[in-house]
Coordinates of C-alpha atoms and ligand atoms in Angstrom, one line a residue:
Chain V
X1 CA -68.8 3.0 -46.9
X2 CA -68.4 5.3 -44.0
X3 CA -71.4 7.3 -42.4
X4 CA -71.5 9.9 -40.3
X5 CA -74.4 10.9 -38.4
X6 CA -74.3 14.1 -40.7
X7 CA -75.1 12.2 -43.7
X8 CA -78.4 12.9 -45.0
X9 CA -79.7 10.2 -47.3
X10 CA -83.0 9.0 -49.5
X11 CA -84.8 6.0 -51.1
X12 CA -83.7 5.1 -54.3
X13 CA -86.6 6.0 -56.5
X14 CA -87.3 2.6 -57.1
X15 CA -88.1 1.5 -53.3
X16 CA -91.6 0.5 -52.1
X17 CA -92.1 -0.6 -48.8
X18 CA -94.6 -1.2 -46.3
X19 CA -95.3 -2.7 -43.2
X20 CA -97.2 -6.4 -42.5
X21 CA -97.5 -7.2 -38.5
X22 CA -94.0 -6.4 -37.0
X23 CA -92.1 -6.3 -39.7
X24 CA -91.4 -4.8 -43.0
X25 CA -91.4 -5.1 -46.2
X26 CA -88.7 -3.5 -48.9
X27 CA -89.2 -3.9 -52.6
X28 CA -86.8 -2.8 -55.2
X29 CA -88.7 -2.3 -58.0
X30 CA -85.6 -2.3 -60.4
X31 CA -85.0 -5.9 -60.4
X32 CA -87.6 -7.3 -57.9
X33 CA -85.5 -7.5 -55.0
X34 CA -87.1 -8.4 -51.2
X35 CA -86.0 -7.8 -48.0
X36 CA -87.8 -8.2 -44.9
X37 CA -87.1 -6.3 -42.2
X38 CA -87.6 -5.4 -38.4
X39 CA -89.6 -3.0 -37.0
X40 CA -87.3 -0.3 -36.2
X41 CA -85.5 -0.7 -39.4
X42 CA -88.5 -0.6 -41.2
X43 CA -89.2 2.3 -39.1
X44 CA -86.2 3.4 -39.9
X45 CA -87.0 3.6 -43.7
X46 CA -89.9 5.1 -43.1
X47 CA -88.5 7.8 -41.3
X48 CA -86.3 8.6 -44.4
X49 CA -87.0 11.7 -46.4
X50 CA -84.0 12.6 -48.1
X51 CA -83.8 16.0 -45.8
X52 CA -83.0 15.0 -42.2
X53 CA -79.6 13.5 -41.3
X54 CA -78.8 10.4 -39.7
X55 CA -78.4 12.0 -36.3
X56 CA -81.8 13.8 -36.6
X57 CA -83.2 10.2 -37.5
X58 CA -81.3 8.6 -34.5
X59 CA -83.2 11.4 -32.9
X60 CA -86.8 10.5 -33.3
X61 CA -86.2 6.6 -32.7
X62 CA -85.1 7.6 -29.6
X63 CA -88.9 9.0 -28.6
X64 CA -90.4 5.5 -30.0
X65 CA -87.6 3.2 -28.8
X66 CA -85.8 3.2 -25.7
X67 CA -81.8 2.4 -26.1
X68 CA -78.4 4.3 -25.8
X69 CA -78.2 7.3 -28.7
X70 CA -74.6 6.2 -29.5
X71 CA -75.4 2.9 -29.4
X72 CA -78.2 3.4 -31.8
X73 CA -76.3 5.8 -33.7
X74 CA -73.5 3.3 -34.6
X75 CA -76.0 0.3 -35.2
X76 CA -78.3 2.9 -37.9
X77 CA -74.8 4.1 -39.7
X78 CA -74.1 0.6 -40.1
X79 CA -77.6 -0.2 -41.4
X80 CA -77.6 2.2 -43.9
X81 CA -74.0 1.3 -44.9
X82 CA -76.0 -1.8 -45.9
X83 CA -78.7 -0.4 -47.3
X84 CA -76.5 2.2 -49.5
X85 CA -74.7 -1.4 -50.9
X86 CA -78.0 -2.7 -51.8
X87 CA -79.1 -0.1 -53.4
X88 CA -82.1 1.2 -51.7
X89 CA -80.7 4.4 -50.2
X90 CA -78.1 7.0 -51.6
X91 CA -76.6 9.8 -50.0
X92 CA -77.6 13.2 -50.7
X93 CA -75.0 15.2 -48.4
X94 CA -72.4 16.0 -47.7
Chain Z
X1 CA -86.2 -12.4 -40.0
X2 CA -88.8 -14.3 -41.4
X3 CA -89.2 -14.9 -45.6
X4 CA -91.0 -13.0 -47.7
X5 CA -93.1 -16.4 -48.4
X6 CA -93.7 -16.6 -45.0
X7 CA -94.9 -12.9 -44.4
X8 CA -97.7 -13.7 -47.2
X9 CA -98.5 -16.8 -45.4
X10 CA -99.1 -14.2 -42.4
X11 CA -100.9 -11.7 -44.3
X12 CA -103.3 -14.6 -45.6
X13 CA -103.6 -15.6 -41.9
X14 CA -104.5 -12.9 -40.1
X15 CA -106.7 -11.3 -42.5
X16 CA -104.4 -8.3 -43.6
X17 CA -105.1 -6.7 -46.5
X18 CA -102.3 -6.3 -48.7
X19 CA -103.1 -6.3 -52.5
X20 CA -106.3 -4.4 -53.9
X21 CA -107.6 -4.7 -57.6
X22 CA -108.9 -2.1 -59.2
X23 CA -111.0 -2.8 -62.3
X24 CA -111.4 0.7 -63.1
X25 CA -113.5 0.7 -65.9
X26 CA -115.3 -1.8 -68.1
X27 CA -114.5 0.1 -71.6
X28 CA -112.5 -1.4 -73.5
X29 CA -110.8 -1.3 -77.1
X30 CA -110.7 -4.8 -77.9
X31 CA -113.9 -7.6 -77.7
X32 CA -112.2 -10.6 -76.4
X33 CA -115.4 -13.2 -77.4
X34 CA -114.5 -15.2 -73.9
X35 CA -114.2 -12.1 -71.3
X36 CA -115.7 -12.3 -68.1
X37 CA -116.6 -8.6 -67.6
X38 CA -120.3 -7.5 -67.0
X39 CA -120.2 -4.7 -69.4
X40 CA -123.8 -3.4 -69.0
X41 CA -122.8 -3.3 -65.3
X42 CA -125.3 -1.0 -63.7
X43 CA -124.2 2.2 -61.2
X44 CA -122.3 5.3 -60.8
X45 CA -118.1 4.9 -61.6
X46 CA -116.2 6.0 -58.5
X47 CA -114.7 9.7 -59.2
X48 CA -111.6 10.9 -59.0
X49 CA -112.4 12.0 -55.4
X50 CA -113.5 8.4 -54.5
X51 CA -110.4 6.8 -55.8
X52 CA -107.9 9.4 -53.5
X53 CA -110.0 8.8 -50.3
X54 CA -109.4 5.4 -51.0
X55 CA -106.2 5.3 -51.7
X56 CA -105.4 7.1 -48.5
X57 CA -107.1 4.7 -47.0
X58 CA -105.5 2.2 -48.2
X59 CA -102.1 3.3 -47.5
X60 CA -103.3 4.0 -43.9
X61 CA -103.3 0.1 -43.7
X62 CA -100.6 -0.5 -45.4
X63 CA -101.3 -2.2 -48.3
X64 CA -98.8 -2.6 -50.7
X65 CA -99.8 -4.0 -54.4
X66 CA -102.3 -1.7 -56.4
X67 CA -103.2 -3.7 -59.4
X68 CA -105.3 -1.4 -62.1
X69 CA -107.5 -3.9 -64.4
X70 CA -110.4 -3.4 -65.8
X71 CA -111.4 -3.8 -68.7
X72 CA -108.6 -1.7 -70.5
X73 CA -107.1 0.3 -67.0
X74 CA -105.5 2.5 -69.9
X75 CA -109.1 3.4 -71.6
X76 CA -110.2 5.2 -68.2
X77 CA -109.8 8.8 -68.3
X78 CA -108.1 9.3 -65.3
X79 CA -105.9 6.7 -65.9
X80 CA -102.7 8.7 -65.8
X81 CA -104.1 10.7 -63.0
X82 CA -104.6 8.1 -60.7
X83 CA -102.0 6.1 -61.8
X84 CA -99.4 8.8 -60.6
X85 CA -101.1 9.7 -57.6
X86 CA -100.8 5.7 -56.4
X87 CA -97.4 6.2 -57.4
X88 CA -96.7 9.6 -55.5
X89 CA -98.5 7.1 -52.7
X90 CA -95.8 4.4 -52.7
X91 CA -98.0 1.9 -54.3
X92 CA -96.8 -1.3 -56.2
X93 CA -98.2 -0.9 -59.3
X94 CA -99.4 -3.9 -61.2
X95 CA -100.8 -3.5 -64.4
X96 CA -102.9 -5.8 -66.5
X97 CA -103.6 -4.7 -69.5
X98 CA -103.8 -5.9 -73.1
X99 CA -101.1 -3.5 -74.4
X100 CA -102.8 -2.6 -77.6
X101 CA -102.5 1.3 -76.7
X102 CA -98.8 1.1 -75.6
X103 CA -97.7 3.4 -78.5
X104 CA -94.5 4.3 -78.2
X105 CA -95.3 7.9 -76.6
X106 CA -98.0 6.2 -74.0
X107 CA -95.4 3.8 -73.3
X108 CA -93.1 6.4 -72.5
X109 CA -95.4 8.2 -70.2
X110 CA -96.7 5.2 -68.2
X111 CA -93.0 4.6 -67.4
X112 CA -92.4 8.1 -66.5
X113 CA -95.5 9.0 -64.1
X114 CA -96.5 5.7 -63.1
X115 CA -93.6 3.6 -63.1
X116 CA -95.5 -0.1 -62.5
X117 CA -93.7 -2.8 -61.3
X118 CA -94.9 -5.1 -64.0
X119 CA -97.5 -5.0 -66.8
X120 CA -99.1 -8.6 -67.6
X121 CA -100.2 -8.1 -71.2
X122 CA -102.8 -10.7 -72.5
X123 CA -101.5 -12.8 -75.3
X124 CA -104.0 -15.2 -77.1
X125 CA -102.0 -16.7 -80.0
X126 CA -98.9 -16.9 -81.7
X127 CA -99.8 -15.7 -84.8
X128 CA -102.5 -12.7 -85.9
X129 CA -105.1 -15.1 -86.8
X130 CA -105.4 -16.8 -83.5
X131 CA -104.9 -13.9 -81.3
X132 CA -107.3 -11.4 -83.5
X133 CA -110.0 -14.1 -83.5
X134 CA -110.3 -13.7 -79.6
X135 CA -109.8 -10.0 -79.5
X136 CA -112.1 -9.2 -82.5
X137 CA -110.1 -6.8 -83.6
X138 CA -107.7 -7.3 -86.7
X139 CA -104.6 -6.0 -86.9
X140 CA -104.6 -6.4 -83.1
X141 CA -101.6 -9.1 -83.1
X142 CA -99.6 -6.9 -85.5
X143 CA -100.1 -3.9 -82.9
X144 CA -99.4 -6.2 -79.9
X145 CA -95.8 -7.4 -80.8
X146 CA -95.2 -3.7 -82.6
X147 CA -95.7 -2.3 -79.0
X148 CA -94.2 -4.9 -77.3
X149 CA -90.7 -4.3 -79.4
X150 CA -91.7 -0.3 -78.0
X151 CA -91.7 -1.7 -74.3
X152 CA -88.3 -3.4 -74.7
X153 CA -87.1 -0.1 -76.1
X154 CA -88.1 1.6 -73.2
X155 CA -86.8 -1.0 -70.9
X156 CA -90.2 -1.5 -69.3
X157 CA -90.9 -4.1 -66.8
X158 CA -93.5 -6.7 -68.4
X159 CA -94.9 -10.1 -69.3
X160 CA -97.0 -11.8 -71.3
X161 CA -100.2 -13.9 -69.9
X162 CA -102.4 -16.3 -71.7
X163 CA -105.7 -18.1 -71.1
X164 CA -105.0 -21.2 -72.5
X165 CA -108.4 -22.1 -75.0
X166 CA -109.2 -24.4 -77.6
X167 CA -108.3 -21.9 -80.3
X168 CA -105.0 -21.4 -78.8
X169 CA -103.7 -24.8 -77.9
X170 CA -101.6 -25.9 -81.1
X171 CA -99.6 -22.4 -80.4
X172 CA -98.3 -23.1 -76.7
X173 CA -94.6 -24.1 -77.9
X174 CA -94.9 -20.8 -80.5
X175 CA -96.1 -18.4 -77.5
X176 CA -93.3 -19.7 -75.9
X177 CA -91.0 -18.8 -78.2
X178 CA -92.7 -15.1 -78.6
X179 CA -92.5 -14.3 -75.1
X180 CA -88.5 -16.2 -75.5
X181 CA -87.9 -13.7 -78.2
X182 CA -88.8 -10.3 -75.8
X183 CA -87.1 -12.1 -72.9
X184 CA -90.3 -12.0 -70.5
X185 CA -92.1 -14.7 -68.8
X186 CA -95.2 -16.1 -69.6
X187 CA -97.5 -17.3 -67.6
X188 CA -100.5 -19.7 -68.5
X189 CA -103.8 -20.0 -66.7
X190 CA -105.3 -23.5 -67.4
X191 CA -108.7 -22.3 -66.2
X192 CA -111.4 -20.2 -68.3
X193 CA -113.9 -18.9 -66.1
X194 CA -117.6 -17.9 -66.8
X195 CA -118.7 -14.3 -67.2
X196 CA -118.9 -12.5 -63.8
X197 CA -122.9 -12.9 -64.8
X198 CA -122.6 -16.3 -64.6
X199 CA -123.1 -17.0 -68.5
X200 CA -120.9 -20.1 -68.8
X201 CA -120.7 -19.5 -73.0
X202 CA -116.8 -19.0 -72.6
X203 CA -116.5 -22.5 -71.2
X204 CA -117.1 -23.7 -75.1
X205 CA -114.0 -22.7 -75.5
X206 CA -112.3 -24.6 -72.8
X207 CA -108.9 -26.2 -73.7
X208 CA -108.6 -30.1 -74.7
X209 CA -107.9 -32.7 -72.1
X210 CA -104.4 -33.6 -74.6
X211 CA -103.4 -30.3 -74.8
X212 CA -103.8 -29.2 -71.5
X213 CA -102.2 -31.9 -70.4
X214 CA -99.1 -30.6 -72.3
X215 CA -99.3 -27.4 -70.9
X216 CA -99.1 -28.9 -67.1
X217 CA -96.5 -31.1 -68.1
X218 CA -94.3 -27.7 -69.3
X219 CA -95.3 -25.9 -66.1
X220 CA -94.1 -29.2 -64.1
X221 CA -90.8 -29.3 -65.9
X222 CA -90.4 -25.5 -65.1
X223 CA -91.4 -26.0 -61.0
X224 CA -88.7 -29.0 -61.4
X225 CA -86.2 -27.1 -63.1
X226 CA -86.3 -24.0 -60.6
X227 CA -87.1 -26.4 -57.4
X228 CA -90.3 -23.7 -55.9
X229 CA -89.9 -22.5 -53.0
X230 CA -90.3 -25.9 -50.7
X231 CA -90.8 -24.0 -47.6
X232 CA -93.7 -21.8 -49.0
X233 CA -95.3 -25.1 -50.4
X234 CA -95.2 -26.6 -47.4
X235 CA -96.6 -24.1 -44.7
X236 CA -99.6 -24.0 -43.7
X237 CA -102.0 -21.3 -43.7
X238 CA -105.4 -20.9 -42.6
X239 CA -107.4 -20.1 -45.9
X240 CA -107.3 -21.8 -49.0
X241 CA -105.8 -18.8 -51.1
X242 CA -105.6 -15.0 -50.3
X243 CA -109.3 -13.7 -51.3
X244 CA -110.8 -11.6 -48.7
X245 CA -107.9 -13.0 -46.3
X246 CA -105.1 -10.5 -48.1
X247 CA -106.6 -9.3 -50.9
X248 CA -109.7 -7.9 -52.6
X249 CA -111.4 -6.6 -55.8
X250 CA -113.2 -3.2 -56.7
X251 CA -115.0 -3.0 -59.6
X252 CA -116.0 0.4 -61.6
X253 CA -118.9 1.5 -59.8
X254 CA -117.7 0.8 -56.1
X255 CA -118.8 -2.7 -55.7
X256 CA -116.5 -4.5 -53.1
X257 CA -115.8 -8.4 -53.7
X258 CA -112.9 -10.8 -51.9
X259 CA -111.5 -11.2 -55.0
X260 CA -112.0 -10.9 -58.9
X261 CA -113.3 -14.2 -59.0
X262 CA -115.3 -14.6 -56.6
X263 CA -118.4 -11.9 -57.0
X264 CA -120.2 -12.0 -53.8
X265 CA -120.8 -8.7 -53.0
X266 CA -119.2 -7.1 -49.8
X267 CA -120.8 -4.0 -49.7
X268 CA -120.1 -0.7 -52.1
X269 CA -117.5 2.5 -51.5
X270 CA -120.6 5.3 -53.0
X271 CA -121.9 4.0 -49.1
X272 CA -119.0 2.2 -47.2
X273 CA -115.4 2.8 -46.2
X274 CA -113.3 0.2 -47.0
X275 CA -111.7 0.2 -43.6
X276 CA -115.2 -0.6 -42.5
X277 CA -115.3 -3.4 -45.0
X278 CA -112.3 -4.9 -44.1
X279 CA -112.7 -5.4 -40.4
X280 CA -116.1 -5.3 -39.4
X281 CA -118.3 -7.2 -42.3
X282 CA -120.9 -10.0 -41.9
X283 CA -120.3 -11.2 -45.0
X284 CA -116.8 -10.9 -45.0
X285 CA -116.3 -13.1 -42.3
X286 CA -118.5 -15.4 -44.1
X287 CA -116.1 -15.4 -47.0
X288 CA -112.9 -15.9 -44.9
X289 CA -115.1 -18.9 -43.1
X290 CA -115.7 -20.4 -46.2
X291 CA -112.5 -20.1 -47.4
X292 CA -111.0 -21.8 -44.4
X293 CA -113.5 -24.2 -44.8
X294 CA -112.3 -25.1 -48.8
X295 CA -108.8 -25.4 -47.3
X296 CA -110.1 -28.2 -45.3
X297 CA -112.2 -29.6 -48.1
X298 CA -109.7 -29.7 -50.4
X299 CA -107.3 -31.4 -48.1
X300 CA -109.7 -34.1 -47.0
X301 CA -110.2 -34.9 -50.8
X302 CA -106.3 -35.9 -50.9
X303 CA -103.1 -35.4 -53.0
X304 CA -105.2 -35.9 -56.0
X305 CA -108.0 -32.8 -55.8
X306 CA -105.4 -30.4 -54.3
X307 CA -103.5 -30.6 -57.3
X308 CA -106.3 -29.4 -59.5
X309 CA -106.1 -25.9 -58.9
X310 CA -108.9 -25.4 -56.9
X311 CA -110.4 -21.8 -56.9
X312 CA -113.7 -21.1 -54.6
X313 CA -114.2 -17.9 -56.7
X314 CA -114.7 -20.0 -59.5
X315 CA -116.6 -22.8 -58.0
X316 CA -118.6 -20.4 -56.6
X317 CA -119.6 -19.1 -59.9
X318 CA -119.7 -22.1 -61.6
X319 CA -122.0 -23.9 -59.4
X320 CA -123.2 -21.4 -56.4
X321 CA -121.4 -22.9 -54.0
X322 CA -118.0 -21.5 -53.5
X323 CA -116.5 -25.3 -51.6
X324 CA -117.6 -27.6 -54.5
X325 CA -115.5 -29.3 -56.9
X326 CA -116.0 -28.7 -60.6
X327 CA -115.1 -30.8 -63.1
X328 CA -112.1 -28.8 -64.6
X329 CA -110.5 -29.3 -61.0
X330 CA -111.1 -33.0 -61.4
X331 CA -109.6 -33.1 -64.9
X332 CA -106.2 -31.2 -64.1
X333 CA -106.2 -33.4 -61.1
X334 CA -106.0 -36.8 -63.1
X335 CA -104.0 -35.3 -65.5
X336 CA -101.2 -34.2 -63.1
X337 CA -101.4 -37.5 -61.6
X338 CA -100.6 -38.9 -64.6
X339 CA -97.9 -36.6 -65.5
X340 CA -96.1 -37.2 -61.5
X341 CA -96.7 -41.2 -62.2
X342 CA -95.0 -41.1 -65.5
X343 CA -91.9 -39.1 -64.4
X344 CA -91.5 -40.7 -61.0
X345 CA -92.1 -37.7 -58.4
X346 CA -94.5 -36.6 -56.2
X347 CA -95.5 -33.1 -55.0
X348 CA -98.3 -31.0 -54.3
X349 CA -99.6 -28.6 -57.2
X350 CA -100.6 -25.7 -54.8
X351 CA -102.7 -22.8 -56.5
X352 CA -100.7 -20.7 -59.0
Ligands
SAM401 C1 -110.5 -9.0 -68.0 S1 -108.9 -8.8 -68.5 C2 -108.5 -7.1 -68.0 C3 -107.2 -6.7 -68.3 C4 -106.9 -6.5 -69.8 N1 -108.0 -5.9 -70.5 C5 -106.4 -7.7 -70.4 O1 -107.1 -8.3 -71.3 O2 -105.4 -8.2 -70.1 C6 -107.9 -9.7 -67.3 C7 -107.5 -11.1 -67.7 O3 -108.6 -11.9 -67.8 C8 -108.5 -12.8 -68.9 N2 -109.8 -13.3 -69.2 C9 -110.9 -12.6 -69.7 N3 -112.0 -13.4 -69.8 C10 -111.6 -14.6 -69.3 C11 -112.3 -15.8 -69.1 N4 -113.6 -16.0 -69.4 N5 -111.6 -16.8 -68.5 C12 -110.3 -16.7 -68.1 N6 -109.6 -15.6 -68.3 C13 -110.3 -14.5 -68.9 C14 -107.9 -11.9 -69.9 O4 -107.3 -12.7 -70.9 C15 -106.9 -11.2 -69.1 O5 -105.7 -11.9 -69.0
SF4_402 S1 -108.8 -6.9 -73.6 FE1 -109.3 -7.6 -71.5 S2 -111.1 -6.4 -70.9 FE2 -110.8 -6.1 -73.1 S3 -112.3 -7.6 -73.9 FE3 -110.2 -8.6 -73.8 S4 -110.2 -9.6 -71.8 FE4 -111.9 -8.2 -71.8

């Protein structure tokens, strides 16, 4: 799917994650599912809260890690594109 | 991006905490004749207060699986409390329970505010006469599978666990089949332990040499069948298993141990901060030392000890001394050897 830096999105009630070291981990409760992760992406998820949009999220990585916003907008959209296919975010608007 | 088997090996590693057990309470509303539990334990039982502080705490370093034991978890009072706040938390929920209570409307309500990840529900027979002689409480069986059926219903994560003893041991093909019948694992330990108090009565009801041999044969077949996860057999980490290293036990009243087998006191939350526990704690590092140092042990001894399932908390209550082998290690040892002679292979049994 498509996402816009508008979108605004949240875990899928079933997600757990947390962080070990450097990395993180995802957990989907619903059939028992694990991913690990990177750091940004995990702070990525972390960051998550179902109220601020893509863009805002691109936003605050930008204070934590240094890279180009547009590049980091397009690399997060296609993330979550990922992450909406395996079912541990969904879109909440638009 | 590294496996998931591979991040545990690094959590056991470098000493990060990522599973805590909770053994909430001691009551309990069966009388299993074998279990380990102190019940006259001795102390004040953590409060509500206690248990949020800690589980801020624990979230503020990150740990990940809460599992609530007891005794019965379900026959604390604040079960559903805390159990929802851990939730609310992020927490993994593990629950080990014996699933007598899980009536269909507490069934429905643990799914609904707590939402565990799994339930492990204790199964000690096929049949009523079996399992109601260990819990010592008739009717118990009939309640089990009646609330198990409930579970399904509900589509509730869970599976069944057994201790295998010498009252069960005819029934291991029949348990089987129960747990076939709900669609759910089950999972066999080999190994009954003494009471935390270090009465060794349960031990009279150890399993038979014949039949547990059976029972390692089916757990073979099954490693064989699904091929383990080589990569995670084969790395090496720096302790022998996760206690004190990634994990750790709390008992009702506060008391802090490495893991629920192995009771050596690491200090108690009515006086410490688990944070302090964790990172600066004489005994602790004691603990992770000597686990390092079974690792070794155990490897020195060859293929043939490390494939007997080799716990330190258990030695360590068996015989005071958590790097000594006892004889049930031996015994599965010889046994396995016997079965990977027989069929031909060879691999490590590494601990379950
Ligand atoms: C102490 S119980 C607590 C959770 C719950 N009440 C239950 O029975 O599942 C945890 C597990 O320990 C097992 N257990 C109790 N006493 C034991 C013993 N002496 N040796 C080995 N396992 C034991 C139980 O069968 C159960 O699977
Ligand atoms: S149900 Fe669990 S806690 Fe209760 S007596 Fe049996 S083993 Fe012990």
């Amino acid at each position: 799917m498509r996402i816009e830096p508008s979108i605004v999105l949240q875990l899928n009630s079933d997600v757990r994650q947390t962080r070990v070291a450097d990395e993180g981990i995802i957990l989907r409760q619903d059939d028992g599912e694990i991913l690990v992760v990177n750091e940004v992406a995990i702070r990525f998820v972390e960051l998550i809260d179902g109220q601020r949009s893509l863009g805002e999220l691109a936003d605050l990585l930008l204070q934590e890690y240094e890279t180009e916003k547009s590049t980091l907008i397009a690399d997060l959209a296609e993330y979550a594109g990922e992450l909406v296919s395996q079912n541990v975010l969904n879109v909440v608007a638009p | 991006m590294s496996s998931f088997a591979a991040k545990m090996r690094q959590t056991w590693d470098q000493n990060i905490l990522f599973s805590v057990l909770l053994e909430l309470t001691y009551n309990c509303n069966l009388d299993c004749s074998f279990c380990y539990n102190e019940k006259g334990i001795q102390g004040k039982p953590l409060s509500r207060e206690q248990y949020l502080e800690l589980f801020q705490d624990l979230k503020s370093m990150s740990v990940f699986n809460l599992i609530l034991s007891g005794g019965e978890p379900l026959a604390h009072k604040d079960f559903f409390f805390l159990g929802s706040k851990a939730r609310e938390m992020g927490f993994v929920i593990r629950i080990k329970s014996n699933g007598h209570a899980l009536h269909p409307a507490t069934a429905k309500r643990l799914k609904e505010e707590v939402d565990p990840f799994s339930i492990e529900i204790s199964l000690h027979g096929a049949c009523a006469k079996t399992h109601d002689k260990q819990t010592r409480v008739p009717g118990s069986f009939v309640q089990l599978v009646k609330n198990l059926r409930t579970l399904k219903t509900l589509g509730i994560r869970f599976q069944l666990n057994s201790v295998l003893t010498r009252w069960n041991e005819n029934e291991i093909a029949d348990m089987y089949n129960l747990a076939e019948k709900f669609e759910v694992p089950l999972k066999f330990d080999s190994q009954v332990t003494p009471r935390d108090n270090g009465d060794q009565s349960p031990l009279e009801i150890a399993p038979s040499a014949q039949k547990l041999r059976e029972l390692l044969q089916i757990q073979h077949n099954f490693r064989e069948q699904t091929k383990a996860d080589k990569a995670a057999q084969t790395a090496t980490p720096r302790s022998y298993c996760g206690a004190g290293a990634s994990t750790i036990a709390i008992d009702p009243v506060g008391n802090v141990f490495p893991c629920v087998q192995w009771r050596r006191k690491l200090g108690n939350l009515h006086r410490d901060k688990i944070r302090q526990i964790w990172e600066n704690n004489a005994i602790l590092t004691s603990i992770r030392q000597v686990n390092e140092e079974a690792r070794k042990n155990i490897l020195a001894q060859g293929e043939k000890v490390s494939r007997g399932a080799f716990c330190p908390g258990v030695a360590d209550l068996m015989t005071g001394d958590a790097s000594t082998i006892y004889p049930s290690v031996l015994l599965r040892s010889k046994l396995y050897e016997d079965i990977l002679n027989r069929s031909g292979t060879d691999e490590k049994l590494t601990t379950e």
